[in-house]
Short mmCIF file of C-alpha atoms and ligand atoms in Angstrom, two decimals:
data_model
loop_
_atom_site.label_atom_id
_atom_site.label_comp_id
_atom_site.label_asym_id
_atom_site.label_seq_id
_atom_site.Cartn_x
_atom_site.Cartn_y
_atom_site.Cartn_z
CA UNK G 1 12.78 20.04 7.17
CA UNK G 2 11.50 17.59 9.98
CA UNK G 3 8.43 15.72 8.26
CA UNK G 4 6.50 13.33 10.80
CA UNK G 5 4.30 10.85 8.61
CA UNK G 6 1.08 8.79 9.77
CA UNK G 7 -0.39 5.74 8.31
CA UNK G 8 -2.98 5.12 9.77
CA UNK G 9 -4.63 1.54 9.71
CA UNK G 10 -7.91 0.34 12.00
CA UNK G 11 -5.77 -1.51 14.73
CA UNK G 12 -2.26 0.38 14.63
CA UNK G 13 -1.39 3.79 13.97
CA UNK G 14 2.26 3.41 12.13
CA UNK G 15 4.66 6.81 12.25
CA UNK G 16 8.37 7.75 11.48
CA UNK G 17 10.16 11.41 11.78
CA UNK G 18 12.28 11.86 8.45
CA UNK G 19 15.00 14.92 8.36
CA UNK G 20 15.07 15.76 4.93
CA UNK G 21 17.26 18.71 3.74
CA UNK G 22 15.65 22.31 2.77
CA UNK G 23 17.72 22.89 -0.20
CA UNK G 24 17.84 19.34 -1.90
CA UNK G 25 15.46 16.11 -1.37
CA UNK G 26 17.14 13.20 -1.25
CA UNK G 27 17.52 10.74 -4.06
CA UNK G 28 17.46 7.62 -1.48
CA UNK G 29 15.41 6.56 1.39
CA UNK G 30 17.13 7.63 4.70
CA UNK G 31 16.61 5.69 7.72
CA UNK G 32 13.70 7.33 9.82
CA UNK G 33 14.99 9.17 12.76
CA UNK G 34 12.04 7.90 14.76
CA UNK G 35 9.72 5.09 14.59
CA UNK G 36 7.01 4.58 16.11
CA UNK G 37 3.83 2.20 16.50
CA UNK G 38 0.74 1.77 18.18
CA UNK G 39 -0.83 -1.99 18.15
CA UNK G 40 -4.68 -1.68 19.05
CA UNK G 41 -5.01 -5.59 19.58
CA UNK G 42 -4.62 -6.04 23.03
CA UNK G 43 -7.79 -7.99 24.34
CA UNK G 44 -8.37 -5.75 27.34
CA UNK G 45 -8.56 -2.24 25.55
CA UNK G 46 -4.81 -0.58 26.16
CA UNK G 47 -2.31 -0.82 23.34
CA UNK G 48 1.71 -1.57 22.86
CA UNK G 49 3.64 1.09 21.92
CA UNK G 50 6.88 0.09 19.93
CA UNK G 51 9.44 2.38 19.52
CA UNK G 52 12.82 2.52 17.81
CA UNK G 53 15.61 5.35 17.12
CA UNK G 54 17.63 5.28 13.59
CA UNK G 55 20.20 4.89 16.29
CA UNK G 56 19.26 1.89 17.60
CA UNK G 57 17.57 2.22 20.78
CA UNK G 58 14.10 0.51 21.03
CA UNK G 59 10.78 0.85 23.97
CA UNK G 60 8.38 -1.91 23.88
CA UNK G 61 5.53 -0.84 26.28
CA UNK G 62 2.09 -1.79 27.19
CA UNK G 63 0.05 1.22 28.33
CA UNK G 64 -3.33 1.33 29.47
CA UNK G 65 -6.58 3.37 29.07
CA UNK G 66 -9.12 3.56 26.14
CA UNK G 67 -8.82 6.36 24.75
CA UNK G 68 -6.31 6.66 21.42
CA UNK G 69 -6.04 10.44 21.61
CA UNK G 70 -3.99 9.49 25.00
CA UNK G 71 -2.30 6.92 23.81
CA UNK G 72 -1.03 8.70 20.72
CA UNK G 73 0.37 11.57 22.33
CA UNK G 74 1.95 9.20 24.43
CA UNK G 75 3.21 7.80 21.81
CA UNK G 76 4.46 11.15 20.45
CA UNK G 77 5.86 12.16 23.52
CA UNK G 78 8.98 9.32 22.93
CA UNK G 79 10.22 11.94 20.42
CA UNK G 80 10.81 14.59 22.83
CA UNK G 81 11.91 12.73 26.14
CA UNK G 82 13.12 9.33 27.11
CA UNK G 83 15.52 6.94 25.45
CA UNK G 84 13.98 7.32 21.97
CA UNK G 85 13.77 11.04 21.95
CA UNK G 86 15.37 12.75 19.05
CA UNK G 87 14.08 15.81 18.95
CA UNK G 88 13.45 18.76 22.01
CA UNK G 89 10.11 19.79 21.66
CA UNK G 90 7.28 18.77 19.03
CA UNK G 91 7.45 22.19 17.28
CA UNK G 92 10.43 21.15 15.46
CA UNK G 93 8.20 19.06 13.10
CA UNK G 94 7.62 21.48 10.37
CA UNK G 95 4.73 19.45 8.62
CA UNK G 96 2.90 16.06 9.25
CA UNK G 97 2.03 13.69 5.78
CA UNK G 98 -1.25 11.46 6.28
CA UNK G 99 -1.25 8.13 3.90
CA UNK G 100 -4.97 8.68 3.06
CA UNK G 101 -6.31 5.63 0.88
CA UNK G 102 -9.64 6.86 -0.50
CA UNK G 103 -9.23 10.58 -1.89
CA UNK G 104 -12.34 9.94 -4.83
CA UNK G 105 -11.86 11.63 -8.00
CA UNK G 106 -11.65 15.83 -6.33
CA UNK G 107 -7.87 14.63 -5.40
CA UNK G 108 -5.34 14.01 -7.91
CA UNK G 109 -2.59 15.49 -5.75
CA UNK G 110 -1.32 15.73 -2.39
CA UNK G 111 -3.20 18.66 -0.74
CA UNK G 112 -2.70 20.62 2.09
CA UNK G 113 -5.06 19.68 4.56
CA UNK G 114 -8.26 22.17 5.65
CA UNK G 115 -11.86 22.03 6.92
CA UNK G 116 -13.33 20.82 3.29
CA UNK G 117 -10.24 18.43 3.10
CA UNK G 118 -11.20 17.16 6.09
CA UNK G 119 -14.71 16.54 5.01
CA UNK G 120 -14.28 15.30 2.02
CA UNK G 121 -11.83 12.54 3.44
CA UNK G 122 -15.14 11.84 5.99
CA UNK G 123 -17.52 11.75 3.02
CA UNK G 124 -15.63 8.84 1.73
CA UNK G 125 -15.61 6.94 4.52
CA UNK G 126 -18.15 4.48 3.67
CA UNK G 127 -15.65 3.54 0.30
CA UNK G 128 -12.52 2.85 2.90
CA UNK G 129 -14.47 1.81 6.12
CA UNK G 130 -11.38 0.51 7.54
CA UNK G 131 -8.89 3.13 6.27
CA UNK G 132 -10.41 6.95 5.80
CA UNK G 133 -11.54 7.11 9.63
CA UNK G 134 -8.78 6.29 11.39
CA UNK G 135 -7.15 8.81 9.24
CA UNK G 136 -9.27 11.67 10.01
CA UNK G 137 -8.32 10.27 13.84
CA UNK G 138 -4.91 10.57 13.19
CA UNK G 139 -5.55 14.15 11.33
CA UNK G 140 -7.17 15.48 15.29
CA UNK G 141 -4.48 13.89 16.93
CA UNK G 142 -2.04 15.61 15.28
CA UNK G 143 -4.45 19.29 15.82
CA UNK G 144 -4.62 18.32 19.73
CA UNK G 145 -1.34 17.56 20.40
CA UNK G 146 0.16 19.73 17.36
CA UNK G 147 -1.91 22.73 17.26
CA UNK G 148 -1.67 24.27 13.98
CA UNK G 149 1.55 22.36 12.33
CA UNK G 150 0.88 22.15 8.51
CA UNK G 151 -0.47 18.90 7.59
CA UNK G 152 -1.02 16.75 4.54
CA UNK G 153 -2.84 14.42 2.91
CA UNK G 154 -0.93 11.61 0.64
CA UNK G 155 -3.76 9.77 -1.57
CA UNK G 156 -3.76 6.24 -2.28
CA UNK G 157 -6.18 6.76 -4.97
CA UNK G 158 -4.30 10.11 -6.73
CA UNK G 159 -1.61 7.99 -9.19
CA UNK G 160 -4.26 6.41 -10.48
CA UNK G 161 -6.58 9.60 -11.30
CA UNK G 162 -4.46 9.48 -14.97
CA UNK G 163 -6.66 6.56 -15.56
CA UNK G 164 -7.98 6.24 -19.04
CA UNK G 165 -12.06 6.25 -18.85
CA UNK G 166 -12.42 2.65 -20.87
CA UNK G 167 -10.01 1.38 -17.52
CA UNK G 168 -11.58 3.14 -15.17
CA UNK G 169 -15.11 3.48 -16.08
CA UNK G 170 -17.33 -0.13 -15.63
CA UNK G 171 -20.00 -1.09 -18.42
CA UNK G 172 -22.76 -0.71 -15.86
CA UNK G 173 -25.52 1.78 -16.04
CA UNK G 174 -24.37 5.14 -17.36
CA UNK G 175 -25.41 6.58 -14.34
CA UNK G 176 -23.14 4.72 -12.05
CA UNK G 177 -20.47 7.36 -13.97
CA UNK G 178 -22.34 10.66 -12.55
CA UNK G 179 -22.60 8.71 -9.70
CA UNK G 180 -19.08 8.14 -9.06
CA UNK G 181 -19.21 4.61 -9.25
CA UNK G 182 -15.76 3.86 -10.85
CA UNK G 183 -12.57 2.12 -11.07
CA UNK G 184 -10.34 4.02 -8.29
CA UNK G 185 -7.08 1.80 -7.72
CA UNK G 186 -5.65 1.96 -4.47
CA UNK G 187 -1.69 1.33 -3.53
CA UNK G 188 -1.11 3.99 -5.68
CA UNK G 189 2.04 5.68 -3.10
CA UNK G 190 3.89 2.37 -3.75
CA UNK G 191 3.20 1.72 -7.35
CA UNK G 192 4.53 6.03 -7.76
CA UNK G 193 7.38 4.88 -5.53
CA UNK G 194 8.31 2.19 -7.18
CA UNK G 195 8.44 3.05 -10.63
CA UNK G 196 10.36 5.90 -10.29
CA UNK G 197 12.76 3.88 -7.82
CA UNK G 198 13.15 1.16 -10.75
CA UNK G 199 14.06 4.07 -13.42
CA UNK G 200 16.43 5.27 -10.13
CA UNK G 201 17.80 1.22 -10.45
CA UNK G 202 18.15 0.98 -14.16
CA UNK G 203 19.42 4.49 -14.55
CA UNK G 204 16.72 4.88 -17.39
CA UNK G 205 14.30 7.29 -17.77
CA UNK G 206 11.10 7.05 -16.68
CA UNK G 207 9.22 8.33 -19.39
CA UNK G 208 10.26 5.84 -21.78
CA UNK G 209 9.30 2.66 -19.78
CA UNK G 210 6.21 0.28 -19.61
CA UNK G 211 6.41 -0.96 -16.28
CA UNK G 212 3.72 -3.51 -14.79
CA UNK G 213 4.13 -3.02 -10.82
CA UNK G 214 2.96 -6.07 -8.84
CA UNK G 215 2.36 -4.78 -4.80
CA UNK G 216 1.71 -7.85 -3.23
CA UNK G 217 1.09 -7.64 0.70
CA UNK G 218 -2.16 -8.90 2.56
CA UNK G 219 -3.92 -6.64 0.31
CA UNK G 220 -2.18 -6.89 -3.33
CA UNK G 221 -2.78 -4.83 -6.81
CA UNK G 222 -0.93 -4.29 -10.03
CA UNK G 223 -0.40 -1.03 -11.80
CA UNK G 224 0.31 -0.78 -15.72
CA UNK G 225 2.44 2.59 -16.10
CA UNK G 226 3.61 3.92 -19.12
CA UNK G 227 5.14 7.30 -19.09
CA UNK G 228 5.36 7.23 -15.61
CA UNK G 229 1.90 7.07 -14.91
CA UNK G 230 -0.76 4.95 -13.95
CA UNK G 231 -2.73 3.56 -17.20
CA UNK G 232 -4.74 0.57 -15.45
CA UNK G 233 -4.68 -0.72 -12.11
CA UNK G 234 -6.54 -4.27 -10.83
CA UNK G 235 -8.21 -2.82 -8.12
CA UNK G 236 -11.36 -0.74 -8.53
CA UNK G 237 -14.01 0.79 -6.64
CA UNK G 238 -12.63 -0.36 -3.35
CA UNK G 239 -9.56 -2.51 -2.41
CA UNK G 240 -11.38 -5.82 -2.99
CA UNK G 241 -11.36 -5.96 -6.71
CA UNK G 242 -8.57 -7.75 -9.11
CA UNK G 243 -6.12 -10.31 -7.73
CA UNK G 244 -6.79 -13.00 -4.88
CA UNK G 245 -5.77 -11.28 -1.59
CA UNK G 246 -4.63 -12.37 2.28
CA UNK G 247 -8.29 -12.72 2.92
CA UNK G 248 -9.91 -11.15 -0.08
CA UNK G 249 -11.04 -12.69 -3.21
CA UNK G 250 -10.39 -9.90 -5.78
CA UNK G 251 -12.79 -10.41 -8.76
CA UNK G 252 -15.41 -12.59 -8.57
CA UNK G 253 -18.92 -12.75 -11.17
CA UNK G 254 -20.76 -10.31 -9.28
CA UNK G 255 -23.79 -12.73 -10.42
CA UNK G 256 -22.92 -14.59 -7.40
CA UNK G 257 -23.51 -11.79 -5.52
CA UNK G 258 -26.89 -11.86 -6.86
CA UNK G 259 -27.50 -15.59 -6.37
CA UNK G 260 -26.34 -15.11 -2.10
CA UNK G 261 -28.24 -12.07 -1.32
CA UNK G 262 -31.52 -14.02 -3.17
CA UNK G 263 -30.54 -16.97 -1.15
CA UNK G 264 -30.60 -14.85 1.98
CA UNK G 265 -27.47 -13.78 2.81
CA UNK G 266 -27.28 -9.95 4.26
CA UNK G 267 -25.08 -7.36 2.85
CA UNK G 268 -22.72 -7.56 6.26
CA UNK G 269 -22.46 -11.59 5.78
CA UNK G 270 -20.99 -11.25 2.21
CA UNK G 271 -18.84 -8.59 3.27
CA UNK G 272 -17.10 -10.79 5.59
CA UNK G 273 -17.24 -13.81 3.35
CA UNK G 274 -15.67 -11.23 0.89
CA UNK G 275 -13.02 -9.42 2.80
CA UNK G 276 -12.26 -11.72 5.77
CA UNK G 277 -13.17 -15.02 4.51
CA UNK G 278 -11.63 -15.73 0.96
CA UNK G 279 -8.31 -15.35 -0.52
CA UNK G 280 -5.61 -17.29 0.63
CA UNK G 281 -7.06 -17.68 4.24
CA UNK G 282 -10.39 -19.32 2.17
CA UNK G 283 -9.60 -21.58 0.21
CA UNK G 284 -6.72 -22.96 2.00
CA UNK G 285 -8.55 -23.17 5.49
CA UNK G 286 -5.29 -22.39 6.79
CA UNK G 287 -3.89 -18.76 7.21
CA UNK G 288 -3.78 -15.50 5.23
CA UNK G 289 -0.12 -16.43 5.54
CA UNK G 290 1.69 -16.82 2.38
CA UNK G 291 4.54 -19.19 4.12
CA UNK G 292 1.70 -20.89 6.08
CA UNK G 293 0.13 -22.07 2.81
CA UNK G 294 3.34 -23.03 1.49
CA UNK G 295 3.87 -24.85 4.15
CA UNK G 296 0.94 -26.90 4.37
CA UNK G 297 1.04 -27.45 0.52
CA UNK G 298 4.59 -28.85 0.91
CA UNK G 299 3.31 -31.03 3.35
CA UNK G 300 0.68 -32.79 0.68
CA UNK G 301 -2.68 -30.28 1.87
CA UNK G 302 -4.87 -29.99 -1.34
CA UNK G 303 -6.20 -27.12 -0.23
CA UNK G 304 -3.25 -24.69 0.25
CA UNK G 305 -2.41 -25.76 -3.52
CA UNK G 306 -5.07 -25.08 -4.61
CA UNK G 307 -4.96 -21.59 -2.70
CA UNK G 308 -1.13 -21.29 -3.89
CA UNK G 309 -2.56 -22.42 -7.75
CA UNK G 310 -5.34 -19.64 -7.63
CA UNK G 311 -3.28 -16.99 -6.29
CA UNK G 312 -0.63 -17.89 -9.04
CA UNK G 313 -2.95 -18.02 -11.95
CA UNK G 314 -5.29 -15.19 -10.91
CA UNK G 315 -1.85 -13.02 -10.59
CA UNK G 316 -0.35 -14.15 -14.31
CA UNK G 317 -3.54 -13.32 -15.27
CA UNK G 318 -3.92 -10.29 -14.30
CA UNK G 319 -0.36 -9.32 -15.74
CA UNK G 320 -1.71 -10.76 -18.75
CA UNK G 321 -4.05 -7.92 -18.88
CA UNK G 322 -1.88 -5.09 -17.86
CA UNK G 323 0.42 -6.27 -20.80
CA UNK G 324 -2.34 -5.74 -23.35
CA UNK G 325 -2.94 -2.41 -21.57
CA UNK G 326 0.93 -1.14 -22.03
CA UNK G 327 1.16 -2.92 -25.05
CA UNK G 328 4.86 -4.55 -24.48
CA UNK G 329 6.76 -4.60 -21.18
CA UNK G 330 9.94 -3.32 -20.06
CA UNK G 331 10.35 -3.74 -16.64
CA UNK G 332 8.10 -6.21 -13.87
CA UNK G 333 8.46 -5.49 -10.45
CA UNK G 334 7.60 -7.22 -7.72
CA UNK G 335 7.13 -5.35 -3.99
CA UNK G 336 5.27 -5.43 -0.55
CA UNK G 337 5.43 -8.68 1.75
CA UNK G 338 4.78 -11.21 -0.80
CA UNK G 339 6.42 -9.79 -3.73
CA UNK G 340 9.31 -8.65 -1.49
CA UNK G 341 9.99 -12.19 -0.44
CA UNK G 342 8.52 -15.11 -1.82
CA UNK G 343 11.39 -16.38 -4.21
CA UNK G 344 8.72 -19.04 -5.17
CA UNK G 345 6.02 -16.76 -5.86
CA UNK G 346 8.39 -14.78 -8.49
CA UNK G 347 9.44 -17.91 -10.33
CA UNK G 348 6.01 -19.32 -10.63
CA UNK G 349 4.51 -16.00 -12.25
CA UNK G 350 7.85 -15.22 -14.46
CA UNK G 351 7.75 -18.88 -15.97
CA UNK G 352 5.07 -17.75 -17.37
CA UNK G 353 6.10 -15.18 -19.13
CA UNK G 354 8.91 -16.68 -20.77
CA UNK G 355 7.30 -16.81 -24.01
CA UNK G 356 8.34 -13.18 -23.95
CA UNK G 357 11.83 -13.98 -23.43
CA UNK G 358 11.29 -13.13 -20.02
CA UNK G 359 14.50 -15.06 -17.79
CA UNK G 360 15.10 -14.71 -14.54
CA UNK G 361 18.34 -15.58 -12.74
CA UNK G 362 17.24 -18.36 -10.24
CA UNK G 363 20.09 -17.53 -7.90
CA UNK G 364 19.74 -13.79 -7.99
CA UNK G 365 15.93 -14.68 -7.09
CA UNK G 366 16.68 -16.77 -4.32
CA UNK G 367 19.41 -15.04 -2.48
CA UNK G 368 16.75 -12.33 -0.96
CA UNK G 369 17.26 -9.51 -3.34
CA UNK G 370 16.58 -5.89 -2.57
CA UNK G 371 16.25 -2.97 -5.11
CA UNK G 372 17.51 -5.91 -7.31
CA UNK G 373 16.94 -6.63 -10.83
CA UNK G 374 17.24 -10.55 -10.72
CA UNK G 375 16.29 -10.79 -14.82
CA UNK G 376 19.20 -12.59 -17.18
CA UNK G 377 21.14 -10.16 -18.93
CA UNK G 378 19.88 -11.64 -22.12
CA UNK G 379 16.05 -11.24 -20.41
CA UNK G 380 13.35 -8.76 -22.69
CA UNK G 381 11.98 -7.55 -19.77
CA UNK G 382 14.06 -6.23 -16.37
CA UNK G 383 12.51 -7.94 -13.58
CA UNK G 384 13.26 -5.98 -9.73
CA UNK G 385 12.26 -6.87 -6.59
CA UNK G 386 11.82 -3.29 -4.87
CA UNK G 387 11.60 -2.44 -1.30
CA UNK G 388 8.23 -0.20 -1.03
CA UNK G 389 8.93 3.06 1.08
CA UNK G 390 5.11 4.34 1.36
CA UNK G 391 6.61 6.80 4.48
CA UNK G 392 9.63 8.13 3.06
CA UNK G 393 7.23 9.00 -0.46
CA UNK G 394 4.72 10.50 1.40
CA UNK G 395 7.37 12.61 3.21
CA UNK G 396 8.78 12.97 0.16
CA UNK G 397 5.34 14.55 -1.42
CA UNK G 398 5.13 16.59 1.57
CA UNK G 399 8.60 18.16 0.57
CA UNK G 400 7.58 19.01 -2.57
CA UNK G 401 4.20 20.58 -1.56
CA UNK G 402 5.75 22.72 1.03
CA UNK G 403 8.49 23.65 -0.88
CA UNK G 404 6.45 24.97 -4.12
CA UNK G 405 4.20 26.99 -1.72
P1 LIG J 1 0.28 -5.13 4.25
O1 LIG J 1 -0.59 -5.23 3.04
O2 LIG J 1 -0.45 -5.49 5.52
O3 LIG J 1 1.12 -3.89 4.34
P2 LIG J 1 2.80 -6.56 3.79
O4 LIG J 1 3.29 -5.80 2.63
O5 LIG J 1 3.54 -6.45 5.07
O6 LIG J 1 1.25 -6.35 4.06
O7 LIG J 1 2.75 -8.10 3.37
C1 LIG J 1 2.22 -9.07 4.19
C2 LIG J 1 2.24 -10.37 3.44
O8 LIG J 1 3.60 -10.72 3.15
C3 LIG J 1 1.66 -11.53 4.24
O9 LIG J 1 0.78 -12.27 3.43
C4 LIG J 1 2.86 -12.38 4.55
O10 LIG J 1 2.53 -13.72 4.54
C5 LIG J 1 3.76 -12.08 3.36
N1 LIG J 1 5.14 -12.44 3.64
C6 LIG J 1 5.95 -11.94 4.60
N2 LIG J 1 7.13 -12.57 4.60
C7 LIG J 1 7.06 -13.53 3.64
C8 LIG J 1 7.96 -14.52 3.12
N3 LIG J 1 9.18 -14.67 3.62
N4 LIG J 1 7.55 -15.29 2.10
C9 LIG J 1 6.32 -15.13 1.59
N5 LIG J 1 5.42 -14.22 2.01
C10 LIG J 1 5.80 -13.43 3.02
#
């Protein structure tokens, strides 16, 4: 089965071609076939197209025009001709996967996508109004260039929907509930993927594990799971909620919220102060840049430690919570661009958790592990640094929904 996946973000359109086989999935990421991306940031409208081949061959190309319907089936057209073509004609893909992030509380599951789908994706656009529209552009794309392929959406939202109601619900107004005013959790394809990748790693099952799954990229959550599913999660409503972010201060007393929009400040100002201007990139006055910060820090700038002595509290904090949540802790893991790489970062949060017995080996930390588990054999709690594969998961759900149809 040839599964094409979009994620779709508001300046780039990421895809990848996956080949999985009818009669088995796989039990390990493959390399794409195809990869391909679409980089809306060019000052002058256009866009570059990158492209590269499991095989090695790579396109780099600057193409002009405003309109992103062209552009992506230009973009889609490197799979059938070219250098980078691996397949001879586009009806080969038997389904496309959509990373969706906001699929409110009707979708629990991947679902096949339809008209009401489709609308319902549009009717929470104003809860992801970076993320649900240019997924619903993606979804057209496909229908123009595709005709009727099946195609699917992936939720960002669904691992969460096992939620208990005292994590997801907020002590506001009743109302707020029948109102649909709740916690949703987002990064919920790579918290799925990852737990069951670190039961994969540990050869355990994942039913019996309490796992606390730290995603830390420009946008960064954690999910307690116990049982293999999602029993709290920092984010809530929308993606700004929980930890300090790239840009984004996670939790904050919404009386200050109050006090600014007294003071004067309109509802667009604080969501820019909010989204664009706080986080790392705030306080530090530097970048949204992890290494940036750490940079400047290790250059004597009181700012990015401060920013680097936020983000590090507000995250141990946070696993402080999840911990109460799962009750004990088996396994941390630690994915996504931060979590991925920052040796530092690890250290700083494990230290302190060693009260729990909690060890990690500082050589197995710093020597770039992947799909690791860098914890002391005498550790309490297995500690992995797993590569998140949102694509090959949601090609993997895709699998699964086609093949139990
Ligand atoms: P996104 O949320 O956009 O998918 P990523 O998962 O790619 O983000 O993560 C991006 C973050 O990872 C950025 O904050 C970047 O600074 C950070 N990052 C990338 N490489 C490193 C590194 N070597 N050390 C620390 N942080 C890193």
């Amino acid at each position: 089965m040839k599964v094409l996946v979009l994620n779709a973000g508001s300046s780039s359109q990421k895809s990848c071609l996956y080949k999985i086989p009818d009669d088995a999935p796989l039990q390990e990421a493959p390399q794409p076939l195809w990869e391909g991306k679409i980089n809306w940031t060019q000052d002058q409208g256009g866009a570059e197209i990158v492209v590269e081949k499991s095989t090695g061959e790579k396109l780099r190309e600057t193409i002009a025009g405003d309109s992103r319907q062209t552009q992506f089936a230009y973009l889609l057209q490197t799979l059938t001709s070219g250098k980078t073509q691996v397949i001879g004609d586009l009806s080969e893909i038997d389904v496309v996967g959509h990373r969706v992030v906001h699929g409110g509380q009707s979708y629990r599951h991947s679902v096949i996508i339809t008209e009401e789908v489709k609308k319902a994706i549009a009717d929470l656009c104003n809860l992801a109004p970076a993320h649900n529209p240019a997924a619903l552009a993606g979804i057209d794309a496909i229908e123009k260039s595709l005709g009727n392929v099946t195609q699917i959406a992936v939720f960002d939202t669904s691992f969460h929907a096992t939620l208990p109601d005292a994590a997801a619900i907020y002590p506001g107004p009743y109302e707020w509930v029948e109102q649909g005013i709740r916690r949703y959790g987002f990064h919920g394809i790579s918290h799925q993927y990852c737990s069951q990748r670190a039961a994969q790693i540990l050869g355990q099952d994942l039913a019996a594990l309490r796992i606390i799954s730290c995603h830390l990229g420009n946008g960064a959550s954690l999910a307690a799971v116990a049982n293999g599913h999602s029993i709290d999660t920092t984010m809530g409503f929308t993606p700004l909620d929980g930890l300090m972010m790239g840009s984004r201060c996670g939790s904050i007393d919404p009386g200050i919220l109050i006090y600014l929009l007294r003071r004067g400040d309109s509802a667009e100002s604080l969501d820019y102060a909010l989204n664009k201007a706080s986080g790392l990139r705030g306080i530090s006055g530097i970048s949204s840049d992890l290494p940036a910060v750490i940079t400047a820090m290790n250059q004597g700038n009181k700012r990015a430690q401060l920013a680097w002595d936020i983000y590090v509290h507000r995250l141990k904090a946070e696993i402080g919570a999840m911990l109460a949540s799962l009750a004990g802790l088996d396994v941390l893991i630690f994915t996504a661009g931060i979590g991925e790489n920052s040796a530092a970062i690890r250290q700083a949060v494990c230290e302190g958790f060693g009260f729990l017995g909690l060890k990690i080996d500082s050589e197995k930390n710093q020597n770039q592990p992947v799909d690791a588990d860098i914890a002391t054999p005498d550790s309490t709690v297995r500690v992995l640094v797993i590569h998140t594969q949102e694509d090959w998961a949601i090609a993997q759900q895709c699998w699964e929904l086609v093949k139990s149809r």
